[in-house]
PDB file of C-alpha atoms in Angstrom:
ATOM      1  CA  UNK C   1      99.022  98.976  95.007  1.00  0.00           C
ATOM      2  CA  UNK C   2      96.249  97.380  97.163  1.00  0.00           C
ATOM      3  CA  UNK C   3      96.330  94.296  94.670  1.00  0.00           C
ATOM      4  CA  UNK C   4      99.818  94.047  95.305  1.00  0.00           C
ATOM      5  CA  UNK C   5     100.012  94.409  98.920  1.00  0.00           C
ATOM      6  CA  UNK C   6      97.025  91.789  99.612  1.00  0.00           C
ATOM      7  CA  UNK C   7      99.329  89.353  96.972  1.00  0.00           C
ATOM      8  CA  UNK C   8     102.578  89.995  98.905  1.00  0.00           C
ATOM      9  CA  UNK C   9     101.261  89.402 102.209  1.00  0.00           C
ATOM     10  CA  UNK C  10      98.575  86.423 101.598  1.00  0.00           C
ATOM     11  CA  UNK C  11     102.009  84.878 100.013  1.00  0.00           C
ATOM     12  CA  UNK C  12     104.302  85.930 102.640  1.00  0.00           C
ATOM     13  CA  UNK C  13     101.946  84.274 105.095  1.00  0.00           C
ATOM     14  CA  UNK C  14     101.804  81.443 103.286  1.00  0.00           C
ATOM     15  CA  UNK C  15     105.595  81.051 102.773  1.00  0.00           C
ATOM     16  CA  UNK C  16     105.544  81.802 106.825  1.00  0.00           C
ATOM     17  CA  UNK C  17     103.051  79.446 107.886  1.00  0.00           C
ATOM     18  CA  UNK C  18     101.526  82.133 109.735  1.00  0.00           C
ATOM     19  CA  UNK C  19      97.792  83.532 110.081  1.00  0.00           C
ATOM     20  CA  UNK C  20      97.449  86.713 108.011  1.00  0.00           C
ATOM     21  CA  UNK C  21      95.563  89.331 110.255  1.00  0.00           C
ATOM     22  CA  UNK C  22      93.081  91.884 108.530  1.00  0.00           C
ATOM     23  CA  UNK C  23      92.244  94.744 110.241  1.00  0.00           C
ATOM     24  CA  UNK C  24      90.602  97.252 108.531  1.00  0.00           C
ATOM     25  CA  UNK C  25      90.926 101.746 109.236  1.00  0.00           C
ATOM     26  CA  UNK C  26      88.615 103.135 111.376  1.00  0.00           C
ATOM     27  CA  UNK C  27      87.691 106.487 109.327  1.00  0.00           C
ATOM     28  CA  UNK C  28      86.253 108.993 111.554  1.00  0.00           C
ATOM     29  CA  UNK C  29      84.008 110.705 109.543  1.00  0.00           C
ATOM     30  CA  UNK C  30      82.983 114.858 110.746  1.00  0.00           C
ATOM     31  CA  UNK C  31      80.678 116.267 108.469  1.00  0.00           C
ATOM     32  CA  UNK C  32      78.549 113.833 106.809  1.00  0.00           C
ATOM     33  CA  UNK C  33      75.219 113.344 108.017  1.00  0.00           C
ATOM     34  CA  UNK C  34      73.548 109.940 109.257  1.00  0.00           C
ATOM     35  CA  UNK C  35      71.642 108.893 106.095  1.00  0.00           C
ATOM     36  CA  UNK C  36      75.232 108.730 104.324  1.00  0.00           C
ATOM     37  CA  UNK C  37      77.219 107.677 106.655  1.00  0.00           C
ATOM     38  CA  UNK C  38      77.556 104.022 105.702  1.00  0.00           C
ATOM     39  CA  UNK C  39      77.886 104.763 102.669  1.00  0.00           C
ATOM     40  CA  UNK C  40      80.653 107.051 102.633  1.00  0.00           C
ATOM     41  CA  UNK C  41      82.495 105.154 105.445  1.00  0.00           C
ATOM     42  CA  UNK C  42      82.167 102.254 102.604  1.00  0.00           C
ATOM     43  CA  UNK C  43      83.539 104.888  99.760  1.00  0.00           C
ATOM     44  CA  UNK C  44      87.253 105.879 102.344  1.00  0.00           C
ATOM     45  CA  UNK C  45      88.033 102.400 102.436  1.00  0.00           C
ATOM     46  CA  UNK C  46      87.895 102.092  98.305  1.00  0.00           C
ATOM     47  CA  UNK C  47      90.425 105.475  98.115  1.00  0.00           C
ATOM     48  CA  UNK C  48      94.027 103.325  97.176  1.00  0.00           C
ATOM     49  CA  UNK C  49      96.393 106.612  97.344  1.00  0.00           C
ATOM     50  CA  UNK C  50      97.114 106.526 100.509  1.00  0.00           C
ATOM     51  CA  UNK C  51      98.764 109.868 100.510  1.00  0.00           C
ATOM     52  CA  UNK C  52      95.332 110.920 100.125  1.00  0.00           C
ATOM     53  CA  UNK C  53      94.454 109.619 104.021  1.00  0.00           C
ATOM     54  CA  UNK C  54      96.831 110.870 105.954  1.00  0.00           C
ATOM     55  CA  UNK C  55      99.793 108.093 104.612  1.00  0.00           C
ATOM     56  CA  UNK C  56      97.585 105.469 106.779  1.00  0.00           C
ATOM     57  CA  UNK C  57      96.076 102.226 105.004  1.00  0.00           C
ATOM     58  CA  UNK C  58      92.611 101.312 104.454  1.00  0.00           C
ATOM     59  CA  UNK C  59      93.814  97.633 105.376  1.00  0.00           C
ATOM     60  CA  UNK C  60      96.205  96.642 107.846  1.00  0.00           C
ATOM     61  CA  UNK C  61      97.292  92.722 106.257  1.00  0.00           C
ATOM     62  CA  UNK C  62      99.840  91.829 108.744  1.00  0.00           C
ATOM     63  CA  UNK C  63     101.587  88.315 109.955  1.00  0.00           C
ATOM     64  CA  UNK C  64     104.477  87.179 112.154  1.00  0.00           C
ATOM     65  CA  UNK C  65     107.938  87.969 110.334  1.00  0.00           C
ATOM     66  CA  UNK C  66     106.631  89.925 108.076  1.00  0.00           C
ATOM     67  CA  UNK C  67     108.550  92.506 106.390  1.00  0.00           C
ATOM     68  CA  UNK C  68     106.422  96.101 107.123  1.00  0.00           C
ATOM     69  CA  UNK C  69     107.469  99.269 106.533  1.00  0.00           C
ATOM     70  CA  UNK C  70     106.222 102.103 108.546  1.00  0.00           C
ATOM     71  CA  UNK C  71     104.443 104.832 106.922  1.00  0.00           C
ATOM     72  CA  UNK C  72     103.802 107.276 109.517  1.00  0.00           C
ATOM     73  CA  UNK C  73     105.644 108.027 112.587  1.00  0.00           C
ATOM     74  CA  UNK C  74     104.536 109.866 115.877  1.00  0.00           C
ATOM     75  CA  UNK C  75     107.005 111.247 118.434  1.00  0.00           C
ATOM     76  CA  UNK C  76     107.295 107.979 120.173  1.00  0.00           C
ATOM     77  CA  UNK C  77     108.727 106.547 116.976  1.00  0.00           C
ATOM     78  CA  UNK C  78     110.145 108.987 115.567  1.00  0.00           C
ATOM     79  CA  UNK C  79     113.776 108.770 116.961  1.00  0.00           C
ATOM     80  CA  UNK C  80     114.175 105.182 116.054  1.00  0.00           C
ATOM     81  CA  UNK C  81     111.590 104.645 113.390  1.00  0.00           C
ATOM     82  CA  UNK C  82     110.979 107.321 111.018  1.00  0.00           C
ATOM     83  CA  UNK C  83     108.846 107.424 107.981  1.00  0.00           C
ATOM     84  CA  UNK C  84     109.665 104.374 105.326  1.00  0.00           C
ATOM     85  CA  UNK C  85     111.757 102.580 107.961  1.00  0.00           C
ATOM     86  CA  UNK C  86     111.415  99.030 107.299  1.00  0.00           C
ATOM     87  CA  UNK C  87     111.649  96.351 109.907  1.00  0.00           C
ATOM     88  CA  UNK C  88     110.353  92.451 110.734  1.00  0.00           C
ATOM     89  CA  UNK C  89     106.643  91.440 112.839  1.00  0.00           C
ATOM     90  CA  UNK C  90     108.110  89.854 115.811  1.00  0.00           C
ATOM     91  CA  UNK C  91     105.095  89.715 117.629  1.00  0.00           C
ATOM     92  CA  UNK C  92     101.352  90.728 117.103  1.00  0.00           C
ATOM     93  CA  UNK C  93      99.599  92.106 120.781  1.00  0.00           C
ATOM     94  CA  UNK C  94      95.382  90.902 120.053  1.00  0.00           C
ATOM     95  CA  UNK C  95      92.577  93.061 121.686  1.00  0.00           C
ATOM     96  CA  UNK C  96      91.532  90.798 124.575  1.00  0.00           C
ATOM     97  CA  UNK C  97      88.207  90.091 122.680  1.00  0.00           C
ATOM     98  CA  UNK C  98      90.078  89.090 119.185  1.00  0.00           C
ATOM     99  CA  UNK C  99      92.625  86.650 120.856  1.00  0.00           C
ATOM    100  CA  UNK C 100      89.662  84.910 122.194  1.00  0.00           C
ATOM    101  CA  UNK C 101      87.969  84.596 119.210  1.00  0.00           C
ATOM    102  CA  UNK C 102      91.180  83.729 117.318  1.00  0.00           C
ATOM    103  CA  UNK C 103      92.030  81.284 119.618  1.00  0.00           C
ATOM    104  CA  UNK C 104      88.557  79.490 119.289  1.00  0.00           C
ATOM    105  CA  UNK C 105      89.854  79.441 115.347  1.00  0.00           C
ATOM    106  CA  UNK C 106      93.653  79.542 115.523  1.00  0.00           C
ATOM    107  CA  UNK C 107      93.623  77.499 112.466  1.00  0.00           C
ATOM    108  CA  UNK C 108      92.158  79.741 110.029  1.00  0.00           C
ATOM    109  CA  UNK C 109      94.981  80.933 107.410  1.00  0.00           C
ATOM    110  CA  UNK C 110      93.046  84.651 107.553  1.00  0.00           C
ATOM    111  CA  UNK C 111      91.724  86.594 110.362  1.00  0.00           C
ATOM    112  CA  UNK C 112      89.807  89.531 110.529  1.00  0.00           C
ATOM    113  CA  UNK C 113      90.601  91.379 113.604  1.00  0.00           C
ATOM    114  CA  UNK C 114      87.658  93.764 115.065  1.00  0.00           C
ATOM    115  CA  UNK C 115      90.101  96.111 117.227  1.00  0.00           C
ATOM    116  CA  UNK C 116      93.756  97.170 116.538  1.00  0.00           C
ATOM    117  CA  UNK C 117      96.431  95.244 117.186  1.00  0.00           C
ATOM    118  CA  UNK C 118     100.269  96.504 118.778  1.00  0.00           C
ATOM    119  CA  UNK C 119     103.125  95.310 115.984  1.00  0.00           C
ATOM    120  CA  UNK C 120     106.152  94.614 117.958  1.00  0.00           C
ATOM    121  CA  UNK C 121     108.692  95.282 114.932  1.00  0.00           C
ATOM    122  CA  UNK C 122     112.538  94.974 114.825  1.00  0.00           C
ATOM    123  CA  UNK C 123     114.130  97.614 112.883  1.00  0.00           C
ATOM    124  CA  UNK C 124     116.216  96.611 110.201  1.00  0.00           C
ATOM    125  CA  UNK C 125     120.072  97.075 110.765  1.00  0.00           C
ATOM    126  CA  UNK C 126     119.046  98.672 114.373  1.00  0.00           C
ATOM    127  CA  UNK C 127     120.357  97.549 117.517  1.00  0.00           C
ATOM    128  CA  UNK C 128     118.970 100.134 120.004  1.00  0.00           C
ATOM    129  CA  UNK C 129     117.267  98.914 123.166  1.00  0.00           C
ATOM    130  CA  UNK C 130     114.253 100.776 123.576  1.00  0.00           C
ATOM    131  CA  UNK C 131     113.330  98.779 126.552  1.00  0.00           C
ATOM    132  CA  UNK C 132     111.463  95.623 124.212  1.00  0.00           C
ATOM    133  CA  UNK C 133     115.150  94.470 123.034  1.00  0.00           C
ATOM    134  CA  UNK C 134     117.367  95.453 120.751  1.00  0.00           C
ATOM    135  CA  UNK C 135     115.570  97.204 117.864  1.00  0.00           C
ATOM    136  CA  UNK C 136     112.744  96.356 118.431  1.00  0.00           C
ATOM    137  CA  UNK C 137     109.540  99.243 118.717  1.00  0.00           C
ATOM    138  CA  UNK C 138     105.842  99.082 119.552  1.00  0.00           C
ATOM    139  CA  UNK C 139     103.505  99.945 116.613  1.00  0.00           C
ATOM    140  CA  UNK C 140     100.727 101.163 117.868  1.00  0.00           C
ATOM    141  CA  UNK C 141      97.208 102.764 115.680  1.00  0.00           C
ATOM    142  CA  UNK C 142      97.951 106.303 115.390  1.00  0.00           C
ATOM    143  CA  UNK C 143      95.090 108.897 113.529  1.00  0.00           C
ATOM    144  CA  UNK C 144      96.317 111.453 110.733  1.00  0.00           C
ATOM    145  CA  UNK C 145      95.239 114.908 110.556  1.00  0.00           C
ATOM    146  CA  UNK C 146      91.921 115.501 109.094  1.00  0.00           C
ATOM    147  CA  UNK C 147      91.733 114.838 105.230  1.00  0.00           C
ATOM    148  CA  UNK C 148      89.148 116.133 102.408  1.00  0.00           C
ATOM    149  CA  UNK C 149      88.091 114.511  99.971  1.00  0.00           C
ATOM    150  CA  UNK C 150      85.283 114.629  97.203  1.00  0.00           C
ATOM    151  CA  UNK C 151      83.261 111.382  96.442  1.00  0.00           C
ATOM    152  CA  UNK C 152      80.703 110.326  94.486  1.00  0.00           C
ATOM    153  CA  UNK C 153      77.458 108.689  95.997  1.00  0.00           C
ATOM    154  CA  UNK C 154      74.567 107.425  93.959  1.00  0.00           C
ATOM    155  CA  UNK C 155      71.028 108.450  94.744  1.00  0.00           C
ATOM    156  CA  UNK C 156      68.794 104.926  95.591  1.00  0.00           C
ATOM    157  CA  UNK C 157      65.916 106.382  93.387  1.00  0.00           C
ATOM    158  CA  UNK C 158      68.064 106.956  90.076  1.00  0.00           C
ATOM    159  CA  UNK C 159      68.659 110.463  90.034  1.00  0.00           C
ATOM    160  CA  UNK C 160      71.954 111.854  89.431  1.00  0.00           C
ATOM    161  CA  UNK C 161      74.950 111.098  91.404  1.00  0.00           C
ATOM    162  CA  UNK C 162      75.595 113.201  94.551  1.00  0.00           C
ATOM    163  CA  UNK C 163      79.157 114.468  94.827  1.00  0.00           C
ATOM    164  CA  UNK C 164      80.039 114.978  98.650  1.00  0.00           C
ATOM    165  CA  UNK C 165      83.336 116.768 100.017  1.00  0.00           C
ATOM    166  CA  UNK C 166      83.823 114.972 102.957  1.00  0.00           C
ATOM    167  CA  UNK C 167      86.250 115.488 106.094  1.00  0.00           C
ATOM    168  CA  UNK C 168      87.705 112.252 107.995  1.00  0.00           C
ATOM    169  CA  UNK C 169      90.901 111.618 110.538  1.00  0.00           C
ATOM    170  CA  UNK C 170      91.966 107.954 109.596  1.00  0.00           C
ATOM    171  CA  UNK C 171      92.995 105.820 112.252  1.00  0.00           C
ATOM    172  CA  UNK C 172      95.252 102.801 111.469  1.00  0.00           C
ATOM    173  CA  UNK C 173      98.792 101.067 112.629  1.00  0.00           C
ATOM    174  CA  UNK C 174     100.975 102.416 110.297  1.00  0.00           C
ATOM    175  CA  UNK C 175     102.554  99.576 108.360  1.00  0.00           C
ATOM    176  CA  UNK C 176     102.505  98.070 104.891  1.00  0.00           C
TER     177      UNK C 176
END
């Protein structure tokens, strides 16, 4: 699945003529102490089933008219965009600090994004005003409930593999 959402999107940018944005989760990690932290941080973003963490992405790939589809909705959304809605990027709200430094390179086919962007998105075959024009809804990073999961770290000195069960919340904007 990951494989096949970075082809789909690098393509449908391409077809688009549009910069693909990159943003990638922020996993808040809870009982994991400092020594492993980068590490296991490093180990979330490699977990593809993303019913595993909380139905959120480790990758946000995202572009102007892009077809998304949600994958989790809060109570905002939830009246006009519930979960596995699909719906078209109509416009892509940068941090402050990333539209700077993506205007400095608006050129650049790919851009990694260092805070979360807001995904205005018209629903497909939805004409309610919410306020942003017909259809269209604010996608916004939203966290999940706190996850477990058991990973494998190796030991820098050669001894056997440590298996950690480790608690996160994933935050992400929920589209694919």
């Amino acid at each position: 699945v990951c494989m096949a959402q970075w082809d789909r999107s690098l393509r449908s940018a391409t077809f688009h003529q549009e910069t693909l944005f990159m943003f990638a989760a922020r996993d808040h990690i809870m009982n994991v102490d400092a020594r492993d932290l980068t590490a296991v941080r490093d180990k979330l973003l490699h977990i593809p089933n993303m019913n595993t963490t909380g139905r959120l992405p480790a990758v946000l790939l995202l572009h102007l008219k892009m077809q998304v589809r949600i994958t989790v909705s809060d109570e905002r959304l939830a009246a006009h965009a519930p979960v596995d809605t699909t719906a078209v990027v109509r416009h892509i709200e940068l941090h402050p600090i990333d539209r700077v430094r993506w205007m400095q390179q608006s050129s650049e086919a790919i851009f990694v994004l260092h805070h979360a962007p807001t995904a205005l998105v018209q629903i497909d075959e939805d004409e309610t005003d919410t306020g942003l024009g017909p259809g269209i809804v604010a996608v916004e990073a939203v966290a999940c409930i706190p996850f477990t999961v058991e990973l494998e770290l190796e030991d820098q000195h050669g001894a056997r593999p440590r298996l950690l069960k480790v608690k996160a919340a994933r935050e992400q904007v929920p589209l694919t």
